[in-house]
PDB file of C-alpha atoms in Angstrom:
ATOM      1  CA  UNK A   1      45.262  43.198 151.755  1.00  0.00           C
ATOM      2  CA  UNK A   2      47.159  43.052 155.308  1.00  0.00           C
ATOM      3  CA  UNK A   3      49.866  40.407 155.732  1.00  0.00           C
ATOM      4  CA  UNK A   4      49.128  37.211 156.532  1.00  0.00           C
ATOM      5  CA  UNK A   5      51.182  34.440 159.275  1.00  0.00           C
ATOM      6  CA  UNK A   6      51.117  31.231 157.890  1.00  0.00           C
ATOM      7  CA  UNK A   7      52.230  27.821 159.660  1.00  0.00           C
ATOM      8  CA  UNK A   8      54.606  26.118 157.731  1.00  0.00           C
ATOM      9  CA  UNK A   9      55.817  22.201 157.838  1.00  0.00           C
ATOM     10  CA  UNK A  10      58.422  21.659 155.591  1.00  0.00           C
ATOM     11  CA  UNK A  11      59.977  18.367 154.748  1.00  0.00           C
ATOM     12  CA  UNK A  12      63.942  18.845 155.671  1.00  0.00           C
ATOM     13  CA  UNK A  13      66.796  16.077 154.455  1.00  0.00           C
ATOM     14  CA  UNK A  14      70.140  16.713 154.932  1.00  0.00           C
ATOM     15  CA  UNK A  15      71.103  14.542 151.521  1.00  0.00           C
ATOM     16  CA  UNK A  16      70.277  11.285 149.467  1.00  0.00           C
ATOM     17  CA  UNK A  17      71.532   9.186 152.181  1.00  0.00           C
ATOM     18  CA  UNK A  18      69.989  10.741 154.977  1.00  0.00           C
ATOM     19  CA  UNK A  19      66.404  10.133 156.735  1.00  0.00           C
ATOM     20  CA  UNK A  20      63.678  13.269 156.572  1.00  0.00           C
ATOM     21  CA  UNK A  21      61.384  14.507 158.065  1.00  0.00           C
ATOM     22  CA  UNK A  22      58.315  17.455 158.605  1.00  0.00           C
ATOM     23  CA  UNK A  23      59.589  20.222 160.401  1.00  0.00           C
ATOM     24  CA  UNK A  24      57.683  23.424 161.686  1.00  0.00           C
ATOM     25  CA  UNK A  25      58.375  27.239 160.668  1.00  0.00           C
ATOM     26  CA  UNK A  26      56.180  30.109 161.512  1.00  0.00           C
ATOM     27  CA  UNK A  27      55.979  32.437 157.889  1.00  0.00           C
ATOM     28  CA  UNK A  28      55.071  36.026 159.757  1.00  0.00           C
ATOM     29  CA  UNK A  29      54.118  39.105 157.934  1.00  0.00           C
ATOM     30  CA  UNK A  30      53.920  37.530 154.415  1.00  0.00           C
ATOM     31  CA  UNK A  31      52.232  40.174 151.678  1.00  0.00           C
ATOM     32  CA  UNK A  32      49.899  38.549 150.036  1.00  0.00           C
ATOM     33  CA  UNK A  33      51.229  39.838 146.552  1.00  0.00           C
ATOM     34  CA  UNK A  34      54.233  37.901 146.930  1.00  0.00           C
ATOM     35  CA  UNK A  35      55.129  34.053 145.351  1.00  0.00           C
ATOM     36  CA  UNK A  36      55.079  31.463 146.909  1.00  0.00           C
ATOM     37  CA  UNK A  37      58.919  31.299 146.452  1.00  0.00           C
ATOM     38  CA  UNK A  38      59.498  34.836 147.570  1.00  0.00           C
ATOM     39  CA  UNK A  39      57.702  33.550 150.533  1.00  0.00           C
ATOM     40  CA  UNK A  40      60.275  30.546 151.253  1.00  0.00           C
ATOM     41  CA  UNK A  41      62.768  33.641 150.759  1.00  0.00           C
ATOM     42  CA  UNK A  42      61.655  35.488 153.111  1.00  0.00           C
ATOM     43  CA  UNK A  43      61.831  32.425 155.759  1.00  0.00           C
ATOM     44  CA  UNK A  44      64.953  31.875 154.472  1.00  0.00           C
ATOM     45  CA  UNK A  45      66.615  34.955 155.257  1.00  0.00           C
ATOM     46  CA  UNK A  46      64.990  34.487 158.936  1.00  0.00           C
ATOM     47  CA  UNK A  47      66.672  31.090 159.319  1.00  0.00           C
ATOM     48  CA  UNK A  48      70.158  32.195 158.421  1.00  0.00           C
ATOM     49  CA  UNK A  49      69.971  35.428 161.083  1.00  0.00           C
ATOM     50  CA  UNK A  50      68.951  32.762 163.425  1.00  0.00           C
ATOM     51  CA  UNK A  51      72.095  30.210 162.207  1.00  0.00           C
ATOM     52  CA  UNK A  52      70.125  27.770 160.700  1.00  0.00           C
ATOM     53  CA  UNK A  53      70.513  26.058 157.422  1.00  0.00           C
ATOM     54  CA  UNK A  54      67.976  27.853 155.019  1.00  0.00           C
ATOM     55  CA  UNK A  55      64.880  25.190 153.104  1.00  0.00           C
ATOM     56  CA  UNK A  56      66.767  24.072 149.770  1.00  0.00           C
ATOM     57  CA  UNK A  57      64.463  24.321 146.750  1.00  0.00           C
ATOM     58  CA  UNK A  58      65.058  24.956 143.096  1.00  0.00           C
ATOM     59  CA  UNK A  59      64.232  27.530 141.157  1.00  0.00           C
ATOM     60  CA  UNK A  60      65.293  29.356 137.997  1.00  0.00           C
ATOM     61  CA  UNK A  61      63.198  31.787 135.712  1.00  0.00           C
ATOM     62  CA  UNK A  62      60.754  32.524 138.349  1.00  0.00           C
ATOM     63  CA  UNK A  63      57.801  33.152 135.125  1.00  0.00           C
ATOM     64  CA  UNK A  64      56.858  29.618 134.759  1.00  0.00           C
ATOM     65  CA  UNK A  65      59.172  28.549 131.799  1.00  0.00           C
ATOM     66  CA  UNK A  66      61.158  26.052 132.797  1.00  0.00           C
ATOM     67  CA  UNK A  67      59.646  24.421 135.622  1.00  0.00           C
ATOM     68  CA  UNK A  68      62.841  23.911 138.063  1.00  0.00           C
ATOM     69  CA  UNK A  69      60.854  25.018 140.935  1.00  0.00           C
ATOM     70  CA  UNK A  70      58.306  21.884 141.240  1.00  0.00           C
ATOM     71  CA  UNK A  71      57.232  20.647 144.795  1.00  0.00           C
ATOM     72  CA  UNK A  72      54.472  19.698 146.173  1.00  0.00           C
ATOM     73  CA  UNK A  73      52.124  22.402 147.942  1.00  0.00           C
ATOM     74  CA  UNK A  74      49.052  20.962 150.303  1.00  0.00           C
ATOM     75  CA  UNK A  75      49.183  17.763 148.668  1.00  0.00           C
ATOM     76  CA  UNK A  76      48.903  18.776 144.929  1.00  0.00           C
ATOM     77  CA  UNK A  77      52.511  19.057 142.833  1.00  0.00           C
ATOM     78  CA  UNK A  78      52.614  23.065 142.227  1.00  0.00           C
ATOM     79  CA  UNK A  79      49.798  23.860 144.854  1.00  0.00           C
ATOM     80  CA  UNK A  80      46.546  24.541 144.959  1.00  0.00           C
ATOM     81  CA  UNK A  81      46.245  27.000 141.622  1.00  0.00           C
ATOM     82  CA  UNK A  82      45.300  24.994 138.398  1.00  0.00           C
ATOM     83  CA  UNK A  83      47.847  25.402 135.410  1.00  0.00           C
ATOM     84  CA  UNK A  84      50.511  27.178 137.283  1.00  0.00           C
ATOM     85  CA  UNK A  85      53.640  26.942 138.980  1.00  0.00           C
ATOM     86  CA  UNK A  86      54.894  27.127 142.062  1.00  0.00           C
ATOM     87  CA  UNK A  87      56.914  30.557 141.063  1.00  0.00           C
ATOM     88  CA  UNK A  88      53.725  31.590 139.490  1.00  0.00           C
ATOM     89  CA  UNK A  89      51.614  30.858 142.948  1.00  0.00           C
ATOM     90  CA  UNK A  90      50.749  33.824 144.985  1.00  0.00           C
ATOM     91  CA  UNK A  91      50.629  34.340 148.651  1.00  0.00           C
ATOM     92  CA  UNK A  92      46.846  35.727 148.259  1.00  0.00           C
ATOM     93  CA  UNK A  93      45.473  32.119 147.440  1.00  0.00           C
ATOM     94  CA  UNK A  94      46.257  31.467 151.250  1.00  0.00           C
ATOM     95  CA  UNK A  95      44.722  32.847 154.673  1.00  0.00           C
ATOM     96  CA  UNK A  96      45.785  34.174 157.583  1.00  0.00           C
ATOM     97  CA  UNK A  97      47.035  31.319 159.957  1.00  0.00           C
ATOM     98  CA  UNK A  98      46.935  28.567 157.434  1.00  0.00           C
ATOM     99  CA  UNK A  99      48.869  25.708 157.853  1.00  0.00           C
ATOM    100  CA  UNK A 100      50.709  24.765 154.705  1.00  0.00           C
ATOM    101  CA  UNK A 101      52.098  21.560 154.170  1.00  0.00           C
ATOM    102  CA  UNK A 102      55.759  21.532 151.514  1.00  0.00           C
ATOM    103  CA  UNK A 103      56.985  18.401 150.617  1.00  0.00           C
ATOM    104  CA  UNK A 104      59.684  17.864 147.539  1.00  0.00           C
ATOM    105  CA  UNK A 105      58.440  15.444 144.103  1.00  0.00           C
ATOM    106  CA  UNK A 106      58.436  11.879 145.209  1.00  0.00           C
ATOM    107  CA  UNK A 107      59.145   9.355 142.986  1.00  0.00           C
ATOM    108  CA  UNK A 108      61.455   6.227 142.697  1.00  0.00           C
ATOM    109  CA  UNK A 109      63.157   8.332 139.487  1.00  0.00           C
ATOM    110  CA  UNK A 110      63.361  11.195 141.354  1.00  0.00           C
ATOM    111  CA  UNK A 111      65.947  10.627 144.226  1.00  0.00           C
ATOM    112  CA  UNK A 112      65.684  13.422 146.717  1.00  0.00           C
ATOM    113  CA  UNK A 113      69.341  15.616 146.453  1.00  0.00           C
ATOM    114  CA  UNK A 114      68.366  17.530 149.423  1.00  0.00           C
ATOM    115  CA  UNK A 115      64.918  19.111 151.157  1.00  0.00           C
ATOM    116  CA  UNK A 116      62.613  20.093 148.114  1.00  0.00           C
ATOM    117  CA  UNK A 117      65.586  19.402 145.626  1.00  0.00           C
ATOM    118  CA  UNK A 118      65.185  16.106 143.575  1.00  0.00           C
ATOM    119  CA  UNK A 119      67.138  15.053 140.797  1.00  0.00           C
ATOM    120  CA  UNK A 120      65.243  14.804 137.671  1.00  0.00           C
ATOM    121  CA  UNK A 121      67.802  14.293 135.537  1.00  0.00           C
ATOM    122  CA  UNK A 122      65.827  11.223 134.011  1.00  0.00           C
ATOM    123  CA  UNK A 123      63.823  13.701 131.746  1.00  0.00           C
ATOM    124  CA  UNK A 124      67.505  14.363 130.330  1.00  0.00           C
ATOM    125  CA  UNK A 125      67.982  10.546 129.629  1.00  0.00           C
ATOM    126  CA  UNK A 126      64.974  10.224 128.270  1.00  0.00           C
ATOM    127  CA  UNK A 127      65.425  13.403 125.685  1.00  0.00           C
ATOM    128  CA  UNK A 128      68.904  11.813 124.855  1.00  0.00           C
ATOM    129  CA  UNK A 129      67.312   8.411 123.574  1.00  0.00           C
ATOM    130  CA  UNK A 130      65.831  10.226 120.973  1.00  0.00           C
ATOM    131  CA  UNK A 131      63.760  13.630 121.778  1.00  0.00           C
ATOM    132  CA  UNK A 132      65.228  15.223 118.749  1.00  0.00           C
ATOM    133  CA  UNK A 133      65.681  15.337 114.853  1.00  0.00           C
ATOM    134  CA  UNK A 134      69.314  14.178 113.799  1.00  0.00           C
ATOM    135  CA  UNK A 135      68.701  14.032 109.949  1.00  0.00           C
ATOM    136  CA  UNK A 136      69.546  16.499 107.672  1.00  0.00           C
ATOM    137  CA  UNK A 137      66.097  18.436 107.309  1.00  0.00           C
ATOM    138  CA  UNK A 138      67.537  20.838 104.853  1.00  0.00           C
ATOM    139  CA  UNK A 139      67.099  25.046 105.226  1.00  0.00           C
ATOM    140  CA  UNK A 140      64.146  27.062 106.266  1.00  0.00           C
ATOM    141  CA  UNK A 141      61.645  26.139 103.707  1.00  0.00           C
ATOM    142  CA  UNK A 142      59.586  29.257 102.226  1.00  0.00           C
ATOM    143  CA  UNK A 143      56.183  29.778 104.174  1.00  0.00           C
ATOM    144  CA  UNK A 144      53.328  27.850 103.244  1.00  0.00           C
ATOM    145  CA  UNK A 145      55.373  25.426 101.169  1.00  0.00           C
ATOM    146  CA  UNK A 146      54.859  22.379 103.846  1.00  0.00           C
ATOM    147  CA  UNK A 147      51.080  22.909 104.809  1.00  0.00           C
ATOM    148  CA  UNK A 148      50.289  21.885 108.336  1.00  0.00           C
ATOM    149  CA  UNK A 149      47.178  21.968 109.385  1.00  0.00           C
ATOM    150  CA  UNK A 150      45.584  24.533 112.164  1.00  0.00           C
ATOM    151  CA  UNK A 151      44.546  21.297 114.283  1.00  0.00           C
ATOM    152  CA  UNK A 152      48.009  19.410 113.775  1.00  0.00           C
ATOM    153  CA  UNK A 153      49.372  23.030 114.511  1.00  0.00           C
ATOM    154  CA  UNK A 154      47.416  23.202 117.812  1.00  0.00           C
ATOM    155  CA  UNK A 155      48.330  19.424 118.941  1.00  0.00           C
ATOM    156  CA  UNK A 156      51.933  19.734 118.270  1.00  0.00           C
ATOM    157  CA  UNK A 157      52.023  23.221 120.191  1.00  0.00           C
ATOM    158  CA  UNK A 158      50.162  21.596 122.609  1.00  0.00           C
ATOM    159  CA  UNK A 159      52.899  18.962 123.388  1.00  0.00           C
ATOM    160  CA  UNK A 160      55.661  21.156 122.976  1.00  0.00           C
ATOM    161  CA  UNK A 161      54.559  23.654 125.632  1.00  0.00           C
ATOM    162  CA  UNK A 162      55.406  20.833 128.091  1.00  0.00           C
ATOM    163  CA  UNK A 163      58.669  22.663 131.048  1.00  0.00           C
ATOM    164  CA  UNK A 164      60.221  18.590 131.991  1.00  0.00           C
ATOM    165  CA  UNK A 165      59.444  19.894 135.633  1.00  0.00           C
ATOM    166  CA  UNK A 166      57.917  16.542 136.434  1.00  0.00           C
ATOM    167  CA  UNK A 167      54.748  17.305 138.599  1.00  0.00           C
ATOM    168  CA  UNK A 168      53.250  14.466 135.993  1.00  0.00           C
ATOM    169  CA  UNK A 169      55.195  11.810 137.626  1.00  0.00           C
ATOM    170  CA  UNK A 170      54.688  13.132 141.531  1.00  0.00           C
ATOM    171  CA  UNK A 171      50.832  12.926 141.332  1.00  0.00           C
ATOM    172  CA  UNK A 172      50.590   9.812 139.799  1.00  0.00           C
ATOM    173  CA  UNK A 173      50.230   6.646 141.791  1.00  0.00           C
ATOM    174  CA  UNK A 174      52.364   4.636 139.603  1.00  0.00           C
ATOM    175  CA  UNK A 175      54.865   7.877 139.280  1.00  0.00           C
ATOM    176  CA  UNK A 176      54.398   7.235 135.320  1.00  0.00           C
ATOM    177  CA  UNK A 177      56.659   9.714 133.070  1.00  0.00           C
ATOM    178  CA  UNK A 178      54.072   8.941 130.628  1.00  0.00           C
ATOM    179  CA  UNK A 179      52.904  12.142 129.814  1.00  0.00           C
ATOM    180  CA  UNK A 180      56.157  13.770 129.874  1.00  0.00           C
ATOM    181  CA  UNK A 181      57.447  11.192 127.148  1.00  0.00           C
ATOM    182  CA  UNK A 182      54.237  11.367 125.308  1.00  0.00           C
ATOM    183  CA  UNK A 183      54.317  15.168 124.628  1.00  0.00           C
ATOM    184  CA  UNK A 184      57.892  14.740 123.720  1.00  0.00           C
ATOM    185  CA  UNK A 185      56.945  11.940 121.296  1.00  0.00           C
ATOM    186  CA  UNK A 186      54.076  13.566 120.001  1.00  0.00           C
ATOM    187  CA  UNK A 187      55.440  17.428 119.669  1.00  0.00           C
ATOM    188  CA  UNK A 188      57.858  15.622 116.969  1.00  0.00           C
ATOM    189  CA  UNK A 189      55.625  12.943 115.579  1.00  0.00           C
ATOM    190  CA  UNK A 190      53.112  15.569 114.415  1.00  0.00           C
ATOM    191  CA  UNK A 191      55.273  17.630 112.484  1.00  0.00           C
ATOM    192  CA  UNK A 192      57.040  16.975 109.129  1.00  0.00           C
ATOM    193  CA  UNK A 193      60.600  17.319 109.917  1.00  0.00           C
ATOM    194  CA  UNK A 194      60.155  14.766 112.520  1.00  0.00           C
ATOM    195  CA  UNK A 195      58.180  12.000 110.811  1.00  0.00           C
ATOM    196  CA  UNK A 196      61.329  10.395 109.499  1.00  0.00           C
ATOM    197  CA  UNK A 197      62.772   9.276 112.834  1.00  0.00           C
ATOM    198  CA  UNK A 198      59.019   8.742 114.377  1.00  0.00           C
ATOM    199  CA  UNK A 199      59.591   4.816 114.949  1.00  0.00           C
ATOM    200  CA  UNK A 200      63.011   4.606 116.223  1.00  0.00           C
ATOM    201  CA  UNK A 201      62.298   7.922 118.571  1.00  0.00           C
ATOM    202  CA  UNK A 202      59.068   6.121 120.009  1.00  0.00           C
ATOM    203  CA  UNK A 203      61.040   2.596 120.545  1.00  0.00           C
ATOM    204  CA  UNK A 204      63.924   4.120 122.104  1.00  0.00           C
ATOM    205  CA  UNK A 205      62.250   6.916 124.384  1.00  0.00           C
ATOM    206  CA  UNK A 206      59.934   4.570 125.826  1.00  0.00           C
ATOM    207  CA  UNK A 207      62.547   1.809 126.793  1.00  0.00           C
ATOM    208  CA  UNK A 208      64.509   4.624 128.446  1.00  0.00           C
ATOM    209  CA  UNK A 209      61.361   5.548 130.627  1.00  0.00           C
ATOM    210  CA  UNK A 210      61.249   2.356 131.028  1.00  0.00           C
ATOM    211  CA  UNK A 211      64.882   1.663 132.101  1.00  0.00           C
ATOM    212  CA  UNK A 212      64.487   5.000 134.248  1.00  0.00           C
ATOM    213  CA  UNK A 213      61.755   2.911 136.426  1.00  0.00           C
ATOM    214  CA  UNK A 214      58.644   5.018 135.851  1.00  0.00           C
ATOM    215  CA  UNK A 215      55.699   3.407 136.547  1.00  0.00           C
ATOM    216  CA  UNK A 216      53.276   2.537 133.940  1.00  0.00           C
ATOM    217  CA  UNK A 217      50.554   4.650 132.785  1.00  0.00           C
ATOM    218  CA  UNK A 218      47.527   4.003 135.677  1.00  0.00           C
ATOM    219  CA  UNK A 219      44.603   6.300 133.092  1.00  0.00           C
ATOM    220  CA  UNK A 220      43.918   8.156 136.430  1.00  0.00           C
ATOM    221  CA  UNK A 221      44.472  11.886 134.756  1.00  0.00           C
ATOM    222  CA  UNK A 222      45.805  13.256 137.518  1.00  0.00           C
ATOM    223  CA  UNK A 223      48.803  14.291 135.352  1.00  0.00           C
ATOM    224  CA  UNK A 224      47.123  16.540 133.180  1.00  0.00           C
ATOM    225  CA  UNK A 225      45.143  17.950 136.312  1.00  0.00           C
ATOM    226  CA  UNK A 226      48.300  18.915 137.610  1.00  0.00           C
ATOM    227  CA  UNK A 227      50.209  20.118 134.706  1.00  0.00           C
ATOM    228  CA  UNK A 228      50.732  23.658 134.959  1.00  0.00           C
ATOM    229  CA  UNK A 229      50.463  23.487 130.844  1.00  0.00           C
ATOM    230  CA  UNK A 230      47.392  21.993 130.788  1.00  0.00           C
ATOM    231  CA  UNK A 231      48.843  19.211 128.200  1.00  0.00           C
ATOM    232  CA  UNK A 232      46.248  16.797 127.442  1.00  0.00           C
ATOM    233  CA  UNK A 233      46.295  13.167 128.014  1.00  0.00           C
ATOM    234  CA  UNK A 234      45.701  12.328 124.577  1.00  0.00           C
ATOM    235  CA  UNK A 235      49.141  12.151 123.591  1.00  0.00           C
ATOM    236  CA  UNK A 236      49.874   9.089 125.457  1.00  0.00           C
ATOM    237  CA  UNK A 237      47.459   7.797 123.719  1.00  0.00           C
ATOM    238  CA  UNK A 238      49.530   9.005 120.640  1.00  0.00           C
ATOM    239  CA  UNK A 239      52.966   7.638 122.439  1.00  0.00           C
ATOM    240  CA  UNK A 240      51.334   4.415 122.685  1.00  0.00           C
ATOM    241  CA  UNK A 241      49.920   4.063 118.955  1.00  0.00           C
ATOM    242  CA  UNK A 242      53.732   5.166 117.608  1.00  0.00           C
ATOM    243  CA  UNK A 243      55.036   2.871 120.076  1.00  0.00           C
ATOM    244  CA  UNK A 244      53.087  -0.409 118.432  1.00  0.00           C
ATOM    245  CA  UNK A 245      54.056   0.922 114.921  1.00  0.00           C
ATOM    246  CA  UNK A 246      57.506   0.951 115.852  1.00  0.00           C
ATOM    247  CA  UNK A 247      57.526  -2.412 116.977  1.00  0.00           C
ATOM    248  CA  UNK A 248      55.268  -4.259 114.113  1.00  0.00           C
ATOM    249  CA  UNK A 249      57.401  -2.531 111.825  1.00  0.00           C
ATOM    250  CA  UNK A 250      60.626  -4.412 113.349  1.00  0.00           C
TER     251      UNK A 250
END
């Protein structure tokens, strides 16, 4: 495939306390077998020849594990491909002389740090109300001794395959972390070792969301449309059920 020149408006801001805005860059000679982040590299390096401050955006792995490079792409958080990420999104899904529109994750819990750079360290907040097991679960038991089932097996792998890089909360209209605490909830919830501290995890991770100002839960979808995990729904659902046991229990 030849190279492609692509017509870029980015959304540039300086810091938290600073105004944006869209600004134009010409992409030229872009292989198509490139990411989409090799492609902001390559304008990148063409800014700083010219003196100019190079697009901020995170990234990390760069093989869609942990989700640190999450913006939004045309519109949609992590572009136009379904169940991937932005590192995993390839210049080829584009044509010659498109225009492509980059703006960072909005949200009200997601304060822009700078450019495409927002700080989601809410997720962390979140995990520290309770995403974990603190009792003493005891060694590795032998195999087969604590029989899961293959469907709780497939839920619970299901949730836990979820990267915290938020693209949940930037398509939803409410910007609901719903699905992000649900899969955390739920990844725990279904397995043994974490059915001891299932009501006081649900209580407390949910009042952090809420504390966090998420939005509530709208049952649009768009979330799991945009998840590059393809995590289903169905564990708010889940979130929601543990949360009312928690509090009848009280």
């Amino acid at each position: 495939m030849k190279d492609i020149n692509l017509h870029l408006l980015v959304w540039r801001q300086k810091d938290a306390d600073s105004k944006g805005g869209m600004e134009p860059y010409l992409a030229e000679n872009i292989s198509p077998d490139i990411s989409f982040l090799e492609m902001l590299d390559v304008v990148n390096e063409g800014l700083i020849k010219k003196g100019i401050e190079p697009i901020e955006f995170d990234s990390d792995c760069r093989e869609g594990i942990c989700g640190a490079c999450g913006m939004v792409v045309n519109g949609q958080a992590h572009g136009p491909q379904r169940a991937t990420t932005v590192c995993q999104l390839h210049m080829r899904n584009f044509h010659d002389q498109d225009k492509i529109v980059i703006e960072p994750f909005r949200a009200r819990a997601f304060p822009i740090v700078r450019d495409l750079v927002v700080d989601r360290s809410a997720f962390d907040r979140i995990i520290m109300a309770g995403g974990y097991i603190s009792v003493n679960t005891g060694g590795a038991p032998d195999a087969n001794t604590i029989p899961v089932s293959k469907e709780i097996s497939d839920q619970a792998m299901d949730a836990a395959s979820c990267i915290g890089c938020g693209a949940c909360v930037a398509a939803c209209p409410n910007a609901s972390a719903s699905l992000f605490t649900s899969a955390k909830i739920s990844h725990l919830a279904l397995l043994p070792q974490g059915k001891v501290e299932r009501k006081k995890r649900a209580e407390n991770m949910v009042s952090q969301m809420d504390k966090e100002l998420f939005g509530d839960c709208s049952n649009i979808g768009e979330c799991e449309a945009v998840c590059p995990k393809e995590i289903s729904i169905s564990h708010i659902a889940r979130m929601k059920r543990e949360y009312l046991r928690a509090v009848i229990d009280e």
